[in-house]
XYZ file of C-alpha atoms in Angstrom:
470
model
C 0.000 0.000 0.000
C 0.867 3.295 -0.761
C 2.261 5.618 2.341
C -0.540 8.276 2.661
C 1.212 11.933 2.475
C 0.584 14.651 5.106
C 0.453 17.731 3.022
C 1.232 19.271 6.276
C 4.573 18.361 6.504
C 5.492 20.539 3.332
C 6.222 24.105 3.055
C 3.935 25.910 0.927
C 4.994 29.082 -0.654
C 2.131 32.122 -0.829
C 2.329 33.917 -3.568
C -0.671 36.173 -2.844
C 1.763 38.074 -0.189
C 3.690 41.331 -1.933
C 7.377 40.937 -2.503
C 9.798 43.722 -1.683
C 10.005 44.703 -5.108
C 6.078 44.773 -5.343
C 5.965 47.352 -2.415
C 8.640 49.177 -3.769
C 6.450 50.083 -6.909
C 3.647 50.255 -5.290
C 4.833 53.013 -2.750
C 6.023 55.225 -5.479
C 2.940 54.672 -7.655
C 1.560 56.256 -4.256
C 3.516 58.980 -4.053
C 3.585 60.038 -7.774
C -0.193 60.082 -7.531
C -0.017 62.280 -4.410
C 2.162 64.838 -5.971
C 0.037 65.207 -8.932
C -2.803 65.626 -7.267
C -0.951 68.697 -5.332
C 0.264 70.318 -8.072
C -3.316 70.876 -9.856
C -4.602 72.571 -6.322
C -1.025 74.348 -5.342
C -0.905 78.093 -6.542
C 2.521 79.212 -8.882
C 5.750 79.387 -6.735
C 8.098 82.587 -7.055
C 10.955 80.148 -6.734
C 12.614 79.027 -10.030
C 12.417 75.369 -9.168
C 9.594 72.875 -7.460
C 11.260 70.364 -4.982
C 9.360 68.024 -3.314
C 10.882 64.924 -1.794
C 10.156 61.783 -0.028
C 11.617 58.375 1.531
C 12.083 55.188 0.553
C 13.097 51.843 2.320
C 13.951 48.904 -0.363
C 16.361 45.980 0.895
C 16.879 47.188 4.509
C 18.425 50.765 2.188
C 17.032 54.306 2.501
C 16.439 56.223 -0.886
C 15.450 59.635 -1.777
C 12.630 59.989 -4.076
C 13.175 63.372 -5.432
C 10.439 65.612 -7.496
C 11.971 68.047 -9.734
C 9.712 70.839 -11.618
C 10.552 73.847 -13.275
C 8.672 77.077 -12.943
C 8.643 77.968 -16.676
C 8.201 82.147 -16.866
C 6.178 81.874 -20.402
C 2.740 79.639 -20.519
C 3.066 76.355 -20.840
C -0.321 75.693 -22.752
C -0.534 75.909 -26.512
C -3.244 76.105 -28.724
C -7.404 75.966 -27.933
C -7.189 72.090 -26.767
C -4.774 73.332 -24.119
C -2.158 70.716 -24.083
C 0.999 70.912 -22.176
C 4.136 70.952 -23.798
C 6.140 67.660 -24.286
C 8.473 66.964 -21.290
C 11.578 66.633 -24.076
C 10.637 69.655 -25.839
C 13.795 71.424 -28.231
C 12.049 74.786 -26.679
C 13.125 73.882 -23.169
C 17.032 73.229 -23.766
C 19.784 75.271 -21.908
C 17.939 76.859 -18.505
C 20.673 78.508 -16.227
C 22.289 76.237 -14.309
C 21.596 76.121 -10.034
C 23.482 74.629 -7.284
C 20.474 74.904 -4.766
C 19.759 71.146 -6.005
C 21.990 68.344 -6.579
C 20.631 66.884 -9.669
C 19.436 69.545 -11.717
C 22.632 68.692 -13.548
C 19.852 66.672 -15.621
C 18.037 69.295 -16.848
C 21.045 70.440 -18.524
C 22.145 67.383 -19.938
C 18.786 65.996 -21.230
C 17.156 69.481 -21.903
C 14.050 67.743 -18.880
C 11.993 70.518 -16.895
C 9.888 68.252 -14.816
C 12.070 64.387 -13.837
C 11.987 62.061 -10.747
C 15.159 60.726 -9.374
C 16.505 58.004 -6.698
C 18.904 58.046 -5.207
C 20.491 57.144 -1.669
C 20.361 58.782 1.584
C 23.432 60.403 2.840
C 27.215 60.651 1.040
C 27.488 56.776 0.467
C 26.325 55.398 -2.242
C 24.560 52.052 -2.464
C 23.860 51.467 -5.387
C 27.424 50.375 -6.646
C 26.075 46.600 -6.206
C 24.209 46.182 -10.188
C 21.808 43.819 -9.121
C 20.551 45.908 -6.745
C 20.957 48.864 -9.652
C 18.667 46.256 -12.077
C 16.275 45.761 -9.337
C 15.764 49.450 -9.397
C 15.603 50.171 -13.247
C 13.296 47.476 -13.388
C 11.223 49.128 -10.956
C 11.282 52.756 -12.387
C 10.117 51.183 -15.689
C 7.473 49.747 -14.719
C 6.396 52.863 -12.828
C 6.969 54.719 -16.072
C 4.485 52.361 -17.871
C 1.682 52.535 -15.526
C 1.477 56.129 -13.940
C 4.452 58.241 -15.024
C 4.140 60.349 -17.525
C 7.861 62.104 -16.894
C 11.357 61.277 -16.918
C 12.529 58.946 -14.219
C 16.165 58.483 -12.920
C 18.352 56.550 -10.675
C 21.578 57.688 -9.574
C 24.561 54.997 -9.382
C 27.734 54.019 -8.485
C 29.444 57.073 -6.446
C 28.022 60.409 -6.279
C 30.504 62.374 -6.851
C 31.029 60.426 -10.468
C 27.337 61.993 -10.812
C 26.002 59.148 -13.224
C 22.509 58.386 -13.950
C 20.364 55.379 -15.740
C 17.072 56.469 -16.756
C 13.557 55.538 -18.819
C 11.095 57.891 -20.407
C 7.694 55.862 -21.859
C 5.116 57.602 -23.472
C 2.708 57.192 -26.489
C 3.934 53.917 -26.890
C 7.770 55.375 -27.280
C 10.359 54.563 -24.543
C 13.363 56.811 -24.123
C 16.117 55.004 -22.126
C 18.879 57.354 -20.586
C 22.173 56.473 -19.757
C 25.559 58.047 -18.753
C 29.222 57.630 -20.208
C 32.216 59.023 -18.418
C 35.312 59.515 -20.655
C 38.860 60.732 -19.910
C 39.004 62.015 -23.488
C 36.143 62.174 -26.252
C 36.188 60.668 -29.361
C 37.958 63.224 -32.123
C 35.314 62.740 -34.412
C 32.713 63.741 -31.959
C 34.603 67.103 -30.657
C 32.515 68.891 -33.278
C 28.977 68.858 -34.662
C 29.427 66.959 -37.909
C 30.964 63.917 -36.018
C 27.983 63.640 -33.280
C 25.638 64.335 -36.251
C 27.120 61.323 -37.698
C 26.797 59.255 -34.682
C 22.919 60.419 -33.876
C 22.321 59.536 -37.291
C 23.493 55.711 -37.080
C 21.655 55.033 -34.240
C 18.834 56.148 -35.285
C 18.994 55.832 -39.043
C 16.991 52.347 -38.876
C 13.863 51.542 -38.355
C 13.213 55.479 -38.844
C 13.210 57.471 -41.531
C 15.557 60.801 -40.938
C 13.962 64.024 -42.653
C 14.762 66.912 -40.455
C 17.334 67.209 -37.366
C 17.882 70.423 -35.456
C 20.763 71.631 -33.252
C 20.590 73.633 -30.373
C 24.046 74.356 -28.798
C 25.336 75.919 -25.980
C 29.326 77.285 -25.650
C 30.415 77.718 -21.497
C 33.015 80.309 -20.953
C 34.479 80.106 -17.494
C 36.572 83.488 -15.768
C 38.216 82.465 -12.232
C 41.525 84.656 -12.408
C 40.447 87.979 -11.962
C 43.961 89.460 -11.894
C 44.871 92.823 -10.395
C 40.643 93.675 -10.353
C 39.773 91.910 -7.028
C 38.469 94.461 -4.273
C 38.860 92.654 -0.819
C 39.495 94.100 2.478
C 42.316 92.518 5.104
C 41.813 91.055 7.883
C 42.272 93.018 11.587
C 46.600 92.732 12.144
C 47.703 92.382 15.507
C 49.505 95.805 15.279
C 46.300 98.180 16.629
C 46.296 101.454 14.281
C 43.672 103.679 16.306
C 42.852 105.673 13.505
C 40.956 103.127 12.060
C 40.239 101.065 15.326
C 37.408 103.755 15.556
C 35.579 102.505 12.517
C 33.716 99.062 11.982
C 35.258 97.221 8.891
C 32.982 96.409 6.103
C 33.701 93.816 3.221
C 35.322 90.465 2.782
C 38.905 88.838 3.490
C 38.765 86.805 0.070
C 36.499 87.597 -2.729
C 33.207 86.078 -2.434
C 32.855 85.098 -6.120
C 34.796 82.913 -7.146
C 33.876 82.185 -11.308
C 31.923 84.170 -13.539
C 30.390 82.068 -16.450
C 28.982 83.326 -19.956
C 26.781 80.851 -21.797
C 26.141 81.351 -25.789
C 23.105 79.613 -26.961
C 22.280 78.913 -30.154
C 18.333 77.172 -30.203
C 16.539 75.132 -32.602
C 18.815 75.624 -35.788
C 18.360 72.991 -38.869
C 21.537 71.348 -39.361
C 22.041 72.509 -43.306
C 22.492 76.174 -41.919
C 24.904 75.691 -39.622
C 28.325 74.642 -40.120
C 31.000 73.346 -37.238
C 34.028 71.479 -38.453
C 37.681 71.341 -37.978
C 38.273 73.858 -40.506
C 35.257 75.938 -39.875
C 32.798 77.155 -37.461
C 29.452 79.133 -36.958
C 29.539 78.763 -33.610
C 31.142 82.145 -32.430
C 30.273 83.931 -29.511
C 29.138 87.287 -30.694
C 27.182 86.048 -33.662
C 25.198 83.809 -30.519
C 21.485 84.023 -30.703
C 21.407 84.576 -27.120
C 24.036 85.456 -23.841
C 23.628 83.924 -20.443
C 25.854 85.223 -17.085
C 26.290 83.405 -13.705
C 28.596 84.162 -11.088
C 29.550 81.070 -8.431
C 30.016 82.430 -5.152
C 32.938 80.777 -2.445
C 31.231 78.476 0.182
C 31.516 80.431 3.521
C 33.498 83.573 2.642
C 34.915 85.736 5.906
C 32.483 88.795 5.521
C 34.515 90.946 8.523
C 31.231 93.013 10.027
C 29.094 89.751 9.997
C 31.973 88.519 12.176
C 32.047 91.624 14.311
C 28.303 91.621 15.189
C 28.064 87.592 15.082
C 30.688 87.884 18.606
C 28.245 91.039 20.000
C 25.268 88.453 19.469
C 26.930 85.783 20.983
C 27.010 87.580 24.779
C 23.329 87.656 24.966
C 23.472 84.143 25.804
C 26.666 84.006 28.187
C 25.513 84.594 31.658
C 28.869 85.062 33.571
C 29.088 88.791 34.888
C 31.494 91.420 34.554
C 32.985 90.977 38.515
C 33.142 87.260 37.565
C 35.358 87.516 34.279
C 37.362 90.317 35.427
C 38.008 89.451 39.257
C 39.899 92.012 41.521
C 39.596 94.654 38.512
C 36.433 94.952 39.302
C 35.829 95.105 43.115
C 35.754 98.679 44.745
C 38.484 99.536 47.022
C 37.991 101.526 49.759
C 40.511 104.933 49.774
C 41.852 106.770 52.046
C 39.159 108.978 53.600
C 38.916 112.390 52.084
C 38.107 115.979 53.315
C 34.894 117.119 51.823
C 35.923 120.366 51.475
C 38.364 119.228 48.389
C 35.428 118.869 46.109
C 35.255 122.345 45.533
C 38.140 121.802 44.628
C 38.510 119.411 42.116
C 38.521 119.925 38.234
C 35.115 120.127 36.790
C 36.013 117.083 34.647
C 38.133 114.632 35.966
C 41.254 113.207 34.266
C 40.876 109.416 32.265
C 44.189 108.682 34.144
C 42.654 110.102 37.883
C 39.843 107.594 37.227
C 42.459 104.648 36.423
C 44.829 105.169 38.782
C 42.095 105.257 41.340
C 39.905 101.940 39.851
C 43.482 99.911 39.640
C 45.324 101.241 42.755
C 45.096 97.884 44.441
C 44.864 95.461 41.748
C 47.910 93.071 41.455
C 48.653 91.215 37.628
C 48.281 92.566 34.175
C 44.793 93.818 33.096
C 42.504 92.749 30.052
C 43.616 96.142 28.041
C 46.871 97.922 28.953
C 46.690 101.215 30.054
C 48.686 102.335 26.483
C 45.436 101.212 24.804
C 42.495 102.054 27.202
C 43.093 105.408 27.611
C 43.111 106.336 24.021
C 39.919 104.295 23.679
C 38.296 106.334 26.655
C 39.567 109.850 25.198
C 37.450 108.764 22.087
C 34.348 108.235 24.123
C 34.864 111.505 26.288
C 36.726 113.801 24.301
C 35.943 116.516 26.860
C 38.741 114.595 29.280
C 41.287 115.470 27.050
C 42.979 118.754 26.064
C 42.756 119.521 21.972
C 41.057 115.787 21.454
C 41.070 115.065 18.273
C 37.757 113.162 17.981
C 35.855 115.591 19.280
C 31.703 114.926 18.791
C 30.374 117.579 16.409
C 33.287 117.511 14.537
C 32.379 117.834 10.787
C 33.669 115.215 8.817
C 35.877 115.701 5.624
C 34.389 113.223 3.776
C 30.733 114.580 4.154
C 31.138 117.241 1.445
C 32.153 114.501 -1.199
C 28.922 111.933 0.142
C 26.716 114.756 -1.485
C 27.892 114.480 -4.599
C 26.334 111.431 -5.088
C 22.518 111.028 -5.479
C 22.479 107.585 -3.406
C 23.362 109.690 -0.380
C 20.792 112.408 -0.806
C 17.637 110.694 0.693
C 19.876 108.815 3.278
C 18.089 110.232 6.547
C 14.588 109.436 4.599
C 15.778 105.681 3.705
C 16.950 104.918 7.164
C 14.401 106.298 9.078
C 12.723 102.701 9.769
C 15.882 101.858 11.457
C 16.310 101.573 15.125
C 19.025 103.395 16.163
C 21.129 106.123 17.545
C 22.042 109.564 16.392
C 25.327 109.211 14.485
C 28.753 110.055 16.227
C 26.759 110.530 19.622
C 28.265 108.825 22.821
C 26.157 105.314 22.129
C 27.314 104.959 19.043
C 30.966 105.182 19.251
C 30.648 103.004 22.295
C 28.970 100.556 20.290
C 31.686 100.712 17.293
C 34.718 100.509 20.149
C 33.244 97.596 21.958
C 32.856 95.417 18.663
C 36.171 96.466 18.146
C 37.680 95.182 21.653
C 35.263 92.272 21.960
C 36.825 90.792 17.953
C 40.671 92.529 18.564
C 42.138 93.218 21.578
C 41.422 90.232 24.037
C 38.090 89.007 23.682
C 35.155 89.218 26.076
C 37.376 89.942 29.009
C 38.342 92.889 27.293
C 35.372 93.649 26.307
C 33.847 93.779 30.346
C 37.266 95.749 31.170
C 36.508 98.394 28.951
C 32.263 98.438 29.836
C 33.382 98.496 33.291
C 35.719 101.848 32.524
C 32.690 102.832 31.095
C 30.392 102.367 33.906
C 32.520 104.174 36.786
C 33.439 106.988 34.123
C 29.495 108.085 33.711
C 29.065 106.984 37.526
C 31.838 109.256 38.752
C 30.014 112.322 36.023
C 26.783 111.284 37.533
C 28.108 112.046 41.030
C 29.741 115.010 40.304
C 27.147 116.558 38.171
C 29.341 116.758 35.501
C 27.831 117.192 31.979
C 28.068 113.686 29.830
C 29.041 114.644 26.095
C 27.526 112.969 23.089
């Protein structure tokens, strides 16, 4: 007799639960619905290009599944039947190039205003393995046959390399992208009649070739600006007081760093045109149209954004001015004095009467020499100081020459939304000399040294009576 069989005993595979792959798909058929759906109820954004971005999971990976649309500036519908533009449209080659986004390299190389691409989270990438890169392709292509009507891309190998696999299907026609690096093109294809020649044999059968047109862009790049660069130098440790008095305004290297010029030439049958070894039409002043970018250095050392970034910084430190400076900063009782000498004493008092009497029992060096804090106090109370040469009033050379030009003449009417303090008063040069300390001359300990100078200056004036200038 035949052994009966326990179908039990064997493993029985279900097929009606989604693979990996299936849920891949089936999340971005998700989210492609989603965004379209958004972008017929979202108004027009002022920004040049539409971002929107989400996350993936396939084979324990992240991925980010990255929107890309363009704001076009012209309208985008043609004709009564109001039918948008094709996605590969000649009209759309050669937008200005944007480093806000990290693969809008693609709508330069393809001449694509609206794409998708994956790609994987973070610096590494993991895509290198091409299985994994096949499982993905295959994915994005059958995405692109059932709901995408729009480029689709996936970034491989490493980033850097910036190299991209890609499938376009519509109206029955698929599109297939790919990327090729080379050390060195092809001789024949350095000029338009060779890559004529090559778009031709690729495509010369099935189809039947009766008109191509060439649009072609020319990239001029400037970095060496020679003896033209305007830059200001950094602070030097040897203090000039002169200019100590003034903030410093502009930047320690030069914040742009290349200026590009793009001639375009659009939409041009091939027959008319004429680009060769020997000869070519392609010259910059007969372009049909000029394009100028400037690429600005990552992080440049703009001096008064410095200055005011260390001022900001002390609203959040919370140690005080007796903790910082120590002795400096305690009181010390003096010898009792006859009242009698106040009638006596000069109606303003000497910078040096006040520091001798402030540091008479202090032992060590202070924050700011006396050389240096006296000058800096003479500044704030000229009065102190026999023939000072900063005195407030003063009218400034440079004032007649502001007035020749027009920007200055509505200055006070511009500026009169600001918050602030009358110019050269007592507040403002204070203001000026304490940036100054607090980014040159010691750092916040010199910056509570001189405040503290400050304080028993106007304290000692406010006991006395005496008149406070500025």
């Amino acid at each position: 007799m035949n052994e009966e069989i326990d179908d039990s005993e064997f493993y029985h595979e279900d097929f009606t639960t989604a693979s990996d792959w299936e849920i891949l798909v089936a999340h971005m058929e998700e989210i492609v619905n989603q965004w379209n759906s958004e972008d017929r109820k979202q108004s027009p954004s002022s920004s040049q290009w539409v971002v929107k971005s989400e996350k993936l999971v396939y084979m324990e990976t992240n991925f980010d599944f990255t929107y890309y649309h363009k704001n076009l500036e012209d309208n985008l519908l043609e004709g009564p039947e109001d039918k948008v533009k094709h996605v590969l449209d000649t009209w759309f080659d050669f937008s200005l190039m944007s480093e806000d986004h990290k693969h809008l390299c693609l709508a330069q190389w393809y001449g694509v205003n609206k794409f998708i691409v994956i790609s994987s989270t973070g610096d590494v990438e993991q895509t290198n393995n091409e299985s994994r890169m096949k499982t993905l392709l295959s994915a994005v292509t059958v995405l692109a046959s059932n709901v995408l009507d729009l480029p689709i891309f996936v970034q491989v190998r490493d980033k850097w390399q910036k190299m991209y696999c890609g499938v376009y299907e519509c109206n029955g026609i698929r599109t297939n992208f790919d990327t090729v690096h080379l050390i060195r093109g092809p001789y024949h294809c350095q000029y338009l009649t060779g890559l004529l020649d090559v778009f031709k044999t690729k495509i010369r059968s099935p189809c039947t070739i009766e008109k191509i047109f060439v649009s072609y862009k020319a990239t001029y790049q400037l970095q060496d600006f020679g003896n033209f660069v305007w830059r200001q130098e950094c602070a030097s440790d040897i203090i000039d007081m002169e200019s100590f008095f003034t903030l410093p305004f502009g930047v320690s290297i030069d914040p742009v760093s290349s200026l590009y010029l793009n001639t375009l030439w659009s939409y041009l049958p091939e027959h008319s045109i004429i680009d060769s070894e020997n000869h070519s039409d392609f010259k910059p002043l007969k372009a049909q149209q000029w394009q100028c970018s400037i690429s600005f250095t990552k992080n440049p050392i703009c001096l008064l954004g410095d200055y005011l970034g260390e001022v900001l910084e002390i609203i959040n430190n919370d140690n005080t001015v007796y903790n910082l400076l120590g002795s400096f900063a305690v009181l010390h009782d003096g010898p009792k004095t006859n009242p009698l000498d106040l009638l006596t004493e000069p109606l303003v008092p000497s910078i040096s009467m006040l520091l001798s009497q402030a540091t008479r029992n202090n032992k060590g060096s202070p924050p700011l020499e006396k050389d240096v804090l006296v000058p800096l106090l003479f500044f704030l109370f000229p009065d102190a100081e026999k023939d000072s040469s900063f005195p407030y009033g003063a009218t400034d050379e440079r004032e007649p020459l502001q007035k020749k030009f027009k920007i200055f003449e509505n200055m006070d009417q511009e500026l009169k939304g600001f918050k602030t303090c009358a110019e050269d008063s007592l507040v403002w040069r204070l203001a000026i000399v304490l940036a100054n300390v607090l980014q040159s001359l010691g750092g916040l300990k010199a910056f509570c040294h001189l405040w503290y100078e400050f304080v028993q200056q106007m304290r000692y004036r406010w006991d006395k009576s005496i008149v406070i200038p500025g």
